Amino acid sequence: MYMIFCAVVPVFILILIGMIVDRLQLLPESTPQSLSLFVLNVSIPCLTFHIMCEAPLDRLLEWRWWLGVLGVQLLFMGLFYLLDRRRGEESGPAVISSLSVSFCNVGFVGLPVIMNVFENDAEALTVAGLMVVAANVLVIIAQMALIAWSRQRRGEAAPEALPPARRAWLFFRRYILSNAVLVSTLAGLAVPVLGLTVWEPLDRAVTMLGYLAPGCMLFILGLSLRANVAEAVKARALSFGRQLWIGAWRLAGMPLITMAALLALGIDPKWVCVTTIASACGTAVFVSALAQIYRVSAGQACLTVALTNLLSLFSITGVIWLLNRLALLPAGLAF
């Protein structure tokens, strides 16, 4: 167990460094937002482009893996949405709660953990990259639901009167072109699909930018944790019973059910391991950003992000221990 802990803890030391830098006020207040924009719009897209370019096409089209991952994510998202609606919550808060459970922080924590545990393993990195892509499906669905709820709350008419072609273009522009990770993924997929070759100097430059992402993401998470907790306190969202309910499903329920689903579908053990570890991460930071943008359950979402990401040190360690006990980890990684 100690060796597993040592494999995971460097990731959280980077988060701690971010927290210390934030506490000492060594950087301007705007640093987390600026760095986040850099990571989300430049560094992660470069990393996903590189991953997709290098990945074997047959592995990218592993439909059983997509079925298992997307199936579990959409199941949890829909189930917790319906549970909140049954409790009398409005659509907007229910979307944020369901996303808090189903949307794991694979971009900010999962990728660095996978890169640290599966060192120099291109296949493991491919699976982690595909997890980032799968998470984008949830983001698109959540954004569509939040926009519809926000428009309804303001009494605005839906754009049904627009011609179908115009509605399709608005959807494509809002949810595809504005999503840098999704665009870079599609561009990277085009390379193996079309049999193209990326110019080597360009590939190296893109890779250098991409590998800045893991360290930056963890540092940003540390920088923003105190602000997230402060937002929760300000909004009086310290409902620890609610946080325990969401956190238990996010950190334990999701990874265990994801692992069971992938094993039932006969997925390669390494893919099961990488996906399960990524699923054991806390709630994605983007959930709190969405909550603040649409002014819905912002305090609760910020607290969920802060608590689940801190506690994910133990959930990730526990999941790796379980995978090791089940002899699913590759032989060279047995702890």
mmCIF file of C-alpha atoms in Angstrom:
data_model
loop_
_atom_site.group_PDB
_atom_site.id
_atom_site.type_symbol
_atom_site.label_atom_id
_atom_site.label_comp_id
_atom_site.label_asym_id
_atom_site.label_seq_id
_atom_site.Cartn_x
_atom_site.Cartn_y
_atom_site.Cartn_z
ATOM 1 C CA MET A 1 0.000 0.000 0.000
ATOM 2 C CA TYR A 2 2.867 2.389 0.788
ATOM 3 C CA MET A 3 4.326 1.947 -2.727
ATOM 4 C CA ILE A 4 0.912 2.721 -4.244
ATOM 5 C CA PHE A 5 0.658 5.815 -2.060
ATOM 6 C CA CYS A 6 4.138 6.934 -3.176
ATOM 7 C CA ALA A 7 3.096 6.526 -6.817
ATOM 8 C CA VAL A 8 0.063 8.785 -6.351
ATOM 9 C CA VAL A 9 1.172 11.333 -3.751
ATOM 10 C CA PRO A 10 3.530 13.390 -6.019
ATOM 11 C CA VAL A 11 0.453 14.521 -7.910
ATOM 12 C CA PHE A 12 -1.074 15.865 -4.712
ATOM 13 C CA ILE A 13 2.193 17.472 -3.612
ATOM 14 C CA LEU A 14 1.870 19.672 -6.697
ATOM 15 C CA ILE A 15 -1.631 20.622 -5.560
ATOM 16 C CA LEU A 16 -0.226 21.418 -2.109
ATOM 17 C CA ILE A 17 2.448 23.646 -3.663
ATOM 18 C CA GLY A 18 -0.310 25.541 -5.458
ATOM 19 C CA MET A 19 -2.166 25.977 -2.171
ATOM 20 C CA ILE A 20 0.975 27.302 -0.464
ATOM 21 C CA VAL A 21 1.678 29.750 -3.302
ATOM 22 C CA ASP A 22 -1.923 30.950 -3.108
ATOM 23 C CA ARG A 23 -1.753 31.329 0.691
ATOM 24 C CA LEU A 24 1.486 33.345 0.469
ATOM 25 C CA GLN A 25 0.010 35.462 -2.356
ATOM 26 C CA LEU A 26 3.099 35.007 -4.501
ATOM 27 C CA LEU A 27 1.130 35.396 -7.737
ATOM 28 C CA PRO A 28 -1.577 37.860 -8.895
ATOM 29 C CA GLU A 29 -5.212 36.969 -8.158
ATOM 30 C CA SER A 30 -5.888 36.571 -11.877
ATOM 31 C CA THR A 31 -3.285 33.778 -12.221
ATOM 32 C CA PRO A 32 -5.661 30.777 -11.780
ATOM 33 C CA GLN A 33 -8.041 32.082 -14.439
ATOM 34 C CA SER A 34 -5.255 32.919 -16.895
ATOM 35 C CA LEU A 35 -3.478 29.598 -16.390
ATOM 36 C CA SER A 36 -6.776 27.714 -16.679
ATOM 37 C CA LEU A 37 -7.481 29.351 -20.025
ATOM 38 C CA PHE A 38 -3.993 28.440 -21.218
ATOM 39 C CA VAL A 39 -4.387 24.806 -20.129
ATOM 40 C CA LEU A 40 -7.940 24.348 -21.452
ATOM 41 C CA ASN A 41 -7.459 26.171 -24.763
ATOM 42 C CA VAL A 42 -3.803 25.454 -25.596
ATOM 43 C CA SER A 43 -1.963 22.845 -23.535
ATOM 44 C CA ILE A 44 -4.596 20.081 -23.180
ATOM 45 C CA PRO A 45 -5.651 20.432 -26.852
ATOM 46 C CA CYS A 46 -1.987 20.005 -27.847
ATOM 47 C CA LEU A 47 -1.739 16.924 -25.629
ATOM 48 C CA THR A 48 -4.938 15.346 -26.966
ATOM 49 C CA PHE A 49 -3.865 16.087 -30.551
ATOM 50 C CA HIS A 50 -0.543 14.337 -29.932
ATOM 51 C CA ILE A 51 -2.230 11.365 -28.254
ATOM 52 C CA MET A 52 -4.753 10.883 -31.062
ATOM 53 C CA CYS A 53 -2.055 11.187 -33.748
ATOM 54 C CA GLU A 54 0.030 8.443 -32.135
ATOM 55 C CA ALA A 55 -2.822 6.069 -31.253
ATOM 56 C CA PRO A 56 -3.568 2.975 -33.387
ATOM 57 C CA LEU A 57 -6.851 3.483 -35.209
ATOM 58 C CA ASP A 58 -8.277 0.083 -34.211
ATOM 59 C CA ARG A 59 -7.819 0.953 -30.530
ATOM 60 C CA LEU A 60 -9.578 4.296 -30.926
ATOM 61 C CA LEU A 61 -12.600 2.497 -32.368
ATOM 62 C CA GLU A 62 -12.974 0.032 -29.457
ATOM 63 C CA TRP A 63 -16.784 0.324 -29.347
ATOM 64 C CA ARG A 64 -17.193 -1.845 -26.252
ATOM 65 C CA TRP A 65 -15.004 0.531 -24.244
ATOM 66 C CA TRP A 66 -17.004 3.527 -25.473
ATOM 67 C CA LEU A 67 -20.231 1.710 -24.630
ATOM 68 C CA GLY A 68 -19.070 0.946 -21.097
ATOM 69 C CA VAL A 69 -17.625 4.363 -20.276
ATOM 70 C CA LEU A 70 -20.322 6.508 -21.872
ATOM 71 C CA GLY A 71 -23.045 4.159 -20.676
ATOM 72 C CA VAL A 72 -22.014 4.433 -17.004
ATOM 73 C CA GLN A 73 -21.436 8.197 -17.209
ATOM 74 C CA LEU A 74 -24.780 8.888 -18.867
ATOM 75 C CA LEU A 75 -26.537 6.478 -16.504
ATOM 76 C CA PHE A 76 -25.230 8.315 -13.437
ATOM 77 C CA MET A 77 -25.907 11.714 -14.964
ATOM 78 C CA GLY A 78 -29.505 10.819 -15.824
ATOM 79 C CA LEU A 79 -30.202 8.993 -12.573
ATOM 80 C CA PHE A 80 -28.986 11.764 -10.274
ATOM 81 C CA TYR A 81 -30.745 14.370 -12.408
ATOM 82 C CA LEU A 82 -34.047 12.513 -11.978
ATOM 83 C CA LEU A 83 -33.461 12.021 -8.241
ATOM 84 C CA ASP A 84 -32.934 15.751 -7.750
ATOM 85 C CA ARG A 85 -35.960 16.623 -9.856
ATOM 86 C CA ARG A 86 -38.020 14.206 -7.767
ATOM 87 C CA ARG A 87 -36.816 16.062 -4.655
ATOM 88 C CA GLY A 88 -38.267 19.258 -6.107
ATOM 89 C CA GLU A 89 -35.064 20.803 -7.467
ATOM 90 C CA GLU A 90 -35.211 22.975 -10.581
ATOM 91 C CA SER A 91 -33.593 21.713 -13.758
ATOM 92 C CA GLY A 92 -30.473 23.899 -13.448
ATOM 93 C CA PRO A 93 -29.420 22.786 -9.935
ATOM 94 C CA ALA A 94 -30.246 19.180 -10.849
ATOM 95 C CA VAL A 95 -27.904 19.362 -13.857
ATOM 96 C CA ILE A 96 -25.053 20.677 -11.691
ATOM 97 C CA SER A 97 -25.597 17.959 -9.056
ATOM 98 C CA SER A 98 -25.734 15.184 -11.644
ATOM 99 C CA LEU A 99 -22.606 16.532 -13.331
ATOM 100 C CA SER A 100 -20.833 16.670 -9.954
ATOM 101 C CA VAL A 101 -21.271 12.905 -9.696
ATOM 102 C CA SER A 102 -20.712 11.853 -13.315
ATOM 103 C CA PHE A 103 -17.985 14.266 -14.529
ATOM 104 C CA CYS A 104 -14.605 13.136 -13.166
ATOM 105 C CA ASN A 105 -11.562 15.409 -13.064
ATOM 106 C CA VAL A 106 -9.665 13.339 -15.603
ATOM 107 C CA GLY A 107 -8.131 16.408 -17.261
ATOM 108 C CA PHE A 108 -6.701 18.087 -14.165
ATOM 109 C CA VAL A 109 -5.891 15.032 -11.998
ATOM 110 C CA GLY A 110 -6.503 11.840 -13.979
ATOM 111 C CA LEU A 111 -3.983 12.536 -16.740
ATOM 112 C CA PRO A 112 -1.122 13.396 -14.342
ATOM 113 C CA VAL A 113 -1.843 10.325 -12.205
ATOM 114 C CA ILE A 114 -1.901 8.022 -15.241
ATOM 115 C CA MET A 115 1.327 9.540 -16.567
ATOM 116 C CA ASN A 116 2.964 8.984 -13.178
ATOM 117 C CA VAL A 117 1.716 5.438 -12.556
ATOM 118 C CA PHE A 118 2.027 4.205 -16.182
ATOM 119 C CA GLU A 119 5.301 5.953 -16.914
ATOM 120 C CA ASN A 120 6.176 6.226 -20.642
ATOM 121 C CA ASP A 121 3.216 3.994 -21.562
ATOM 122 C CA ALA A 122 1.715 5.357 -24.782
ATOM 123 C CA GLU A 123 -1.295 3.018 -24.670
ATOM 124 C CA ALA A 124 -2.231 4.095 -21.133
ATOM 125 C CA LEU A 125 -1.942 7.732 -22.191
ATOM 126 C CA THR A 126 -4.230 7.016 -25.150
ATOM 127 C CA VAL A 127 -6.915 5.637 -22.834
ATOM 128 C CA ALA A 128 -6.595 8.667 -20.555
ATOM 129 C CA GLY A 129 -6.942 10.930 -23.579
ATOM 130 C CA LEU A 130 -10.072 9.083 -24.671
ATOM 131 C CA MET A 131 -11.475 9.592 -21.165
ATOM 132 C CA VAL A 132 -11.060 13.348 -21.680
ATOM 133 C CA VAL A 133 -12.999 13.045 -24.939
ATOM 134 C CA ALA A 134 -15.749 10.969 -23.274
ATOM 135 C CA ALA A 135 -16.114 13.624 -20.564
ATOM 136 C CA ASN A 136 -16.749 16.223 -23.263
ATOM 137 C CA VAL A 137 -19.977 14.413 -24.171
ATOM 138 C CA LEU A 138 -21.274 15.157 -20.673
ATOM 139 C CA VAL A 139 -20.196 18.789 -20.960
ATOM 140 C CA ILE A 140 -22.128 19.271 -24.209
ATOM 141 C CA ILE A 141 -25.295 17.718 -22.742
ATOM 142 C CA ALA A 142 -24.995 19.790 -19.544
ATOM 143 C CA GLN A 143 -24.423 23.033 -21.416
ATOM 144 C CA MET A 144 -27.457 22.433 -23.628
ATOM 145 C CA ALA A 145 -29.637 21.743 -20.567
ATOM 146 C CA LEU A 146 -28.306 24.768 -18.637
ATOM 147 C CA ILE A 147 -28.788 27.115 -21.586
ATOM 148 C CA ALA A 148 -32.389 25.910 -22.011
ATOM 149 C CA TRP A 149 -33.058 26.301 -18.258
ATOM 150 C CA SER A 150 -31.440 29.742 -18.136
ATOM 151 C CA ARG A 151 -33.431 30.891 -21.163
ATOM 152 C CA GLN A 152 -36.666 29.595 -19.625
ATOM 153 C CA ARG A 153 -35.916 31.315 -16.306
ATOM 154 C CA ARG A 154 -35.410 34.634 -18.103
ATOM 155 C CA GLY A 155 -38.569 34.128 -20.129
ATOM 156 C CA GLU A 156 -36.742 34.023 -23.465
ATOM 157 C CA ALA A 157 -38.184 32.169 -26.413
ATOM 158 C CA ALA A 158 -36.307 29.142 -27.724
ATOM 159 C CA PRO A 159 -34.890 29.531 -31.251
ATOM 160 C CA GLU A 160 -37.244 26.968 -32.841
ATOM 161 C CA ALA A 161 -38.286 29.527 -35.423
ATOM 162 C CA LEU A 162 -34.834 29.413 -36.999
ATOM 163 C CA PRO A 163 -34.358 27.278 -40.131
ATOM 164 C CA PRO A 164 -32.929 23.787 -39.454
ATOM 165 C CA ALA A 165 -29.654 24.626 -41.208
ATOM 166 C CA ARG A 166 -29.238 27.719 -39.042
ATOM 167 C CA ARG A 167 -29.946 25.751 -35.845
ATOM 168 C CA ALA A 168 -27.426 23.079 -36.887
ATOM 169 C CA TRP A 169 -24.772 25.744 -37.503
ATOM 170 C CA LEU A 170 -25.443 27.386 -34.114
ATOM 171 C CA PHE A 171 -25.123 24.001 -32.407
ATOM 172 C CA PHE A 172 -21.889 23.219 -34.253
ATOM 173 C CA ARG A 173 -20.390 26.636 -33.475
ATOM 174 C CA ARG A 174 -21.407 26.682 -29.803
ATOM 175 C CA TYR A 175 -20.669 23.101 -28.799
ATOM 176 C CA ILE A 176 -18.021 21.889 -31.263
ATOM 177 C CA LEU A 177 -15.961 24.797 -32.591
ATOM 178 C CA SER A 178 -15.825 26.505 -29.189
ATOM 179 C CA ASN A 179 -14.552 23.292 -27.540
ATOM 180 C CA ALA A 180 -10.785 23.349 -28.105
ATOM 181 C CA VAL A 181 -10.278 19.837 -26.691
ATOM 182 C CA LEU A 182 -12.911 18.360 -28.985
ATOM 183 C CA VAL A 183 -11.559 20.184 -32.052
ATOM 184 C CA SER A 184 -7.979 19.070 -31.315
ATOM 185 C CA THR A 185 -9.206 15.501 -30.800
ATOM 186 C CA LEU A 186 -10.987 15.456 -34.151
ATOM 187 C CA ALA A 187 -7.920 16.983 -35.842
ATOM 188 C CA GLY A 188 -5.692 14.355 -34.232
ATOM 189 C CA LEU A 189 -8.044 11.547 -35.299
ATOM 190 C CA ALA A 190 -7.840 12.789 -38.878
ATOM 191 C CA VAL A 191 -4.128 11.931 -38.962
ATOM 192 C CA PRO A 192 -4.417 8.120 -38.635
ATOM 193 C CA VAL A 193 -7.788 7.999 -40.430
ATOM 194 C CA LEU A 194 -6.463 9.813 -43.518
ATOM 195 C CA GLY A 195 -2.987 8.320 -43.301
ATOM 196 C CA LEU A 196 -1.358 11.723 -42.836
ATOM 197 C CA THR A 197 2.057 12.514 -41.350
ATOM 198 C CA VAL A 198 2.665 15.419 -38.980
ATOM 199 C CA TRP A 199 5.813 17.433 -39.720
ATOM 200 C CA GLU A 200 8.329 16.327 -37.057
ATOM 201 C CA PRO A 201 9.347 19.815 -35.780
ATOM 202 C CA LEU A 202 5.659 20.730 -35.465
ATOM 203 C CA ASP A 203 4.922 17.467 -33.655
ATOM 204 C CA ARG A 204 7.736 18.124 -31.169
ATOM 205 C CA ALA A 205 6.557 21.679 -30.513
ATOM 206 C CA VAL A 206 2.965 20.517 -29.966
ATOM 207 C CA THR A 207 4.170 17.719 -27.685
ATOM 208 C CA MET A 208 6.253 20.148 -25.591
ATOM 209 C CA LEU A 209 3.217 22.368 -25.100
ATOM 210 C CA GLY A 210 1.031 19.361 -24.326
ATOM 211 C CA TYR A 211 3.305 18.005 -21.619
ATOM 212 C CA LEU A 212 3.111 21.312 -19.783
ATOM 213 C CA ALA A 213 -0.546 20.505 -19.047
ATOM 214 C CA PRO A 214 -0.263 17.945 -16.197
ATOM 215 C CA GLY A 215 1.901 20.073 -13.892
ATOM 216 C CA CYS A 216 -0.018 23.259 -14.696
ATOM 217 C CA MET A 217 -3.382 21.602 -14.074
ATOM 218 C CA LEU A 218 -2.411 20.377 -10.619
ATOM 219 C CA PHE A 219 -0.830 23.695 -9.682
ATOM 220 C CA ILE A 220 -3.981 25.542 -10.792
ATOM 221 C CA LEU A 221 -6.137 23.186 -8.744
ATOM 222 C CA GLY A 222 -4.106 24.044 -5.658
ATOM 223 C CA LEU A 223 -4.298 27.759 -6.418
ATOM 224 C CA SER A 224 -8.086 27.669 -6.713
ATOM 225 C CA LEU A 225 -9.030 25.358 -3.816
ATOM 226 C CA ARG A 226 -9.128 28.111 -1.189
ATOM 227 C CA ALA A 227 -11.296 30.269 -3.473
ATOM 228 C CA ASN A 228 -13.676 27.348 -4.011
ATOM 229 C CA VAL A 229 -14.112 26.799 -0.278
ATOM 230 C CA ALA A 230 -14.541 30.556 0.270
ATOM 231 C CA GLU A 231 -17.259 30.605 -2.407
ATOM 232 C CA ALA A 232 -19.056 27.749 -0.647
ATOM 233 C CA VAL A 233 -18.895 29.520 2.727
ATOM 234 C CA LYS A 234 -20.144 32.745 1.167
ATOM 235 C CA ALA A 235 -23.084 30.914 -0.405
ATOM 236 C CA ARG A 236 -23.799 28.997 2.818
ATOM 237 C CA ALA A 237 -23.503 25.735 0.910
ATOM 238 C CA LEU A 238 -21.853 23.757 3.708
ATOM 239 C CA SER A 239 -24.332 20.853 3.576
ATOM 240 C CA PHE A 240 -21.976 18.055 4.552
ATOM 241 C CA GLY A 241 -24.678 15.391 4.292
ATOM 242 C CA ARG A 242 -25.228 16.368 0.680
ATOM 243 C CA GLN A 243 -21.482 16.504 0.046
ATOM 244 C CA LEU A 244 -21.027 13.046 1.567
ATOM 245 C CA TRP A 245 -23.769 11.639 -0.687
ATOM 246 C CA ILE A 246 -22.270 13.136 -3.852
ATOM 247 C CA GLY A 247 -18.684 12.395 -2.846
ATOM 248 C CA ALA A 248 -19.384 8.738 -2.051
ATOM 249 C CA TRP A 249 -20.830 8.125 -5.508
ATOM 250 C CA ARG A 250 -18.208 10.242 -7.253
ATOM 251 C CA LEU A 251 -15.182 8.646 -5.569
ATOM 252 C CA ALA A 252 -16.385 5.087 -4.917
ATOM 253 C CA GLY A 253 -19.610 4.289 -6.778
ATOM 254 C CA MET A 254 -18.557 5.515 -10.220
ATOM 255 C CA PRO A 255 -15.126 3.828 -10.404
ATOM 256 C CA LEU A 256 -16.404 0.501 -9.053
ATOM 257 C CA ILE A 257 -19.386 0.345 -11.402
ATOM 258 C CA THR A 258 -17.218 1.487 -14.328
ATOM 259 C CA MET A 259 -14.709 -1.277 -13.569
ATOM 260 C CA ALA A 260 -17.480 -3.884 -13.322
ATOM 261 C CA ALA A 261 -19.049 -2.747 -16.605
ATOM 262 C CA LEU A 262 -15.743 -2.846 -18.514
ATOM 263 C CA LEU A 263 -14.832 -6.258 -17.130
ATOM 264 C CA ALA A 264 -18.278 -7.568 -18.108
ATOM 265 C CA LEU A 265 -17.707 -6.259 -21.638
ATOM 266 C CA GLY A 266 -14.370 -8.084 -21.878
ATOM 267 C CA ILE A 267 -12.177 -4.983 -22.160
ATOM 268 C CA ASP A 268 -8.379 -5.287 -22.060
ATOM 269 C CA PRO A 269 -7.188 -5.238 -18.392
ATOM 270 C CA LYS A 270 -4.864 -2.281 -18.944
ATOM 271 C CA TRP A 271 -7.741 -0.253 -20.377
ATOM 272 C CA VAL A 272 -9.870 -1.265 -17.394
ATOM 273 C CA CYS A 273 -7.138 -0.131 -14.997
ATOM 274 C CA VAL A 274 -6.558 3.253 -16.619
ATOM 275 C CA THR A 275 -10.275 3.983 -16.938
ATOM 276 C CA THR A 276 -11.029 2.959 -13.353
ATOM 277 C CA ILE A 277 -8.181 5.058 -11.936
ATOM 278 C CA ALA A 278 -9.330 8.073 -13.943
ATOM 279 C CA SER A 279 -12.912 7.492 -12.745
ATOM 280 C CA ALA A 280 -11.721 7.637 -9.114
ATOM 281 C CA CYS A 281 -10.770 11.320 -9.454
ATOM 282 C CA GLY A 282 -12.809 14.085 -7.850
ATOM 283 C CA THR A 283 -15.401 16.260 -9.539
ATOM 284 C CA ALA A 284 -14.092 18.184 -12.543
ATOM 285 C CA VAL A 285 -13.153 21.816 -11.892
ATOM 286 C CA PHE A 286 -15.259 22.778 -14.911
ATOM 287 C CA VAL A 287 -18.420 21.913 -12.953
ATOM 288 C CA SER A 288 -17.839 24.839 -10.573
ATOM 289 C CA ALA A 289 -17.099 27.076 -13.565
ATOM 290 C CA LEU A 290 -20.425 26.117 -15.183
ATOM 291 C CA ALA A 291 -22.247 26.703 -11.899
ATOM 292 C CA GLN A 292 -20.767 30.194 -11.629
ATOM 293 C CA ILE A 293 -21.427 31.054 -15.283
ATOM 294 C CA TYR A 294 -25.114 30.116 -15.024
ATOM 295 C CA ARG A 295 -25.428 31.294 -11.388
ATOM 296 C CA VAL A 296 -26.812 28.038 -10.092
ATOM 297 C CA SER A 297 -25.632 26.123 -6.973
ATOM 298 C CA ALA A 298 -22.203 27.772 -7.316
ATOM 299 C CA GLY A 299 -21.300 27.437 -3.637
ATOM 300 C CA GLN A 300 -22.289 23.779 -3.470
ATOM 301 C CA ALA A 301 -20.429 22.964 -6.695
ATOM 302 C CA CYS A 302 -17.267 24.758 -5.522
ATOM 303 C CA LEU A 303 -17.290 22.855 -2.234
ATOM 304 C CA THR A 304 -17.853 19.547 -4.034
ATOM 305 C CA VAL A 305 -14.894 20.236 -6.328
ATOM 306 C CA ALA A 306 -12.646 21.158 -3.393
ATOM 307 C CA LEU A 307 -13.574 18.230 -1.132
ATOM 308 C CA THR A 308 -13.711 15.454 -3.725
ATOM 309 C CA ASN A 309 -10.385 16.426 -5.286
ATOM 310 C CA LEU A 310 -8.660 16.469 -1.908
ATOM 311 C CA LEU A 311 -10.210 13.117 -0.930
ATOM 312 C CA SER A 312 -9.384 11.588 -4.319
ATOM 313 C CA LEU A 313 -5.869 10.941 -2.977
ATOM 314 C CA PHE A 314 -7.445 8.100 -0.985
ATOM 315 C CA SER A 315 -9.929 6.943 -3.625
ATOM 316 C CA ILE A 316 -7.231 6.705 -6.313
ATOM 317 C CA THR A 317 -4.874 4.921 -3.924
ATOM 318 C CA GLY A 318 -7.663 2.525 -2.927
ATOM 319 C CA VAL A 319 -8.610 1.796 -6.537
ATOM 320 C CA ILE A 320 -4.999 1.038 -7.483
ATOM 321 C CA TRP A 321 -4.754 -1.285 -4.464
ATOM 322 C CA LEU A 322 -7.955 -3.061 -5.546
ATOM 323 C CA LEU A 323 -6.775 -3.423 -9.148
ATOM 324 C CA ASN A 324 -3.503 -4.840 -7.849
ATOM 325 C CA ARG A 325 -5.338 -7.325 -5.609
ATOM 326 C CA LEU A 326 -7.469 -8.409 -8.583
ATOM 327 C CA ALA A 327 -4.270 -8.923 -10.630
ATOM 328 C CA LEU A 328 -5.489 -6.525 -13.316
ATOM 329 C CA LEU A 329 -2.453 -4.246 -13.296
ATOM 330 C CA PRO A 330 0.281 -5.063 -15.864
ATOM 331 C CA ALA A 331 2.999 -7.284 -14.405
ATOM 332 C CA GLY A 332 5.590 -4.508 -14.433
ATOM 333 C CA LEU A 333 3.302 -2.317 -12.305
ATOM 334 C CA ALA A 334 2.390 -4.836 -9.620
ATOM 335 C CA PHE A 335 2.803 -3.090 -6.260
#
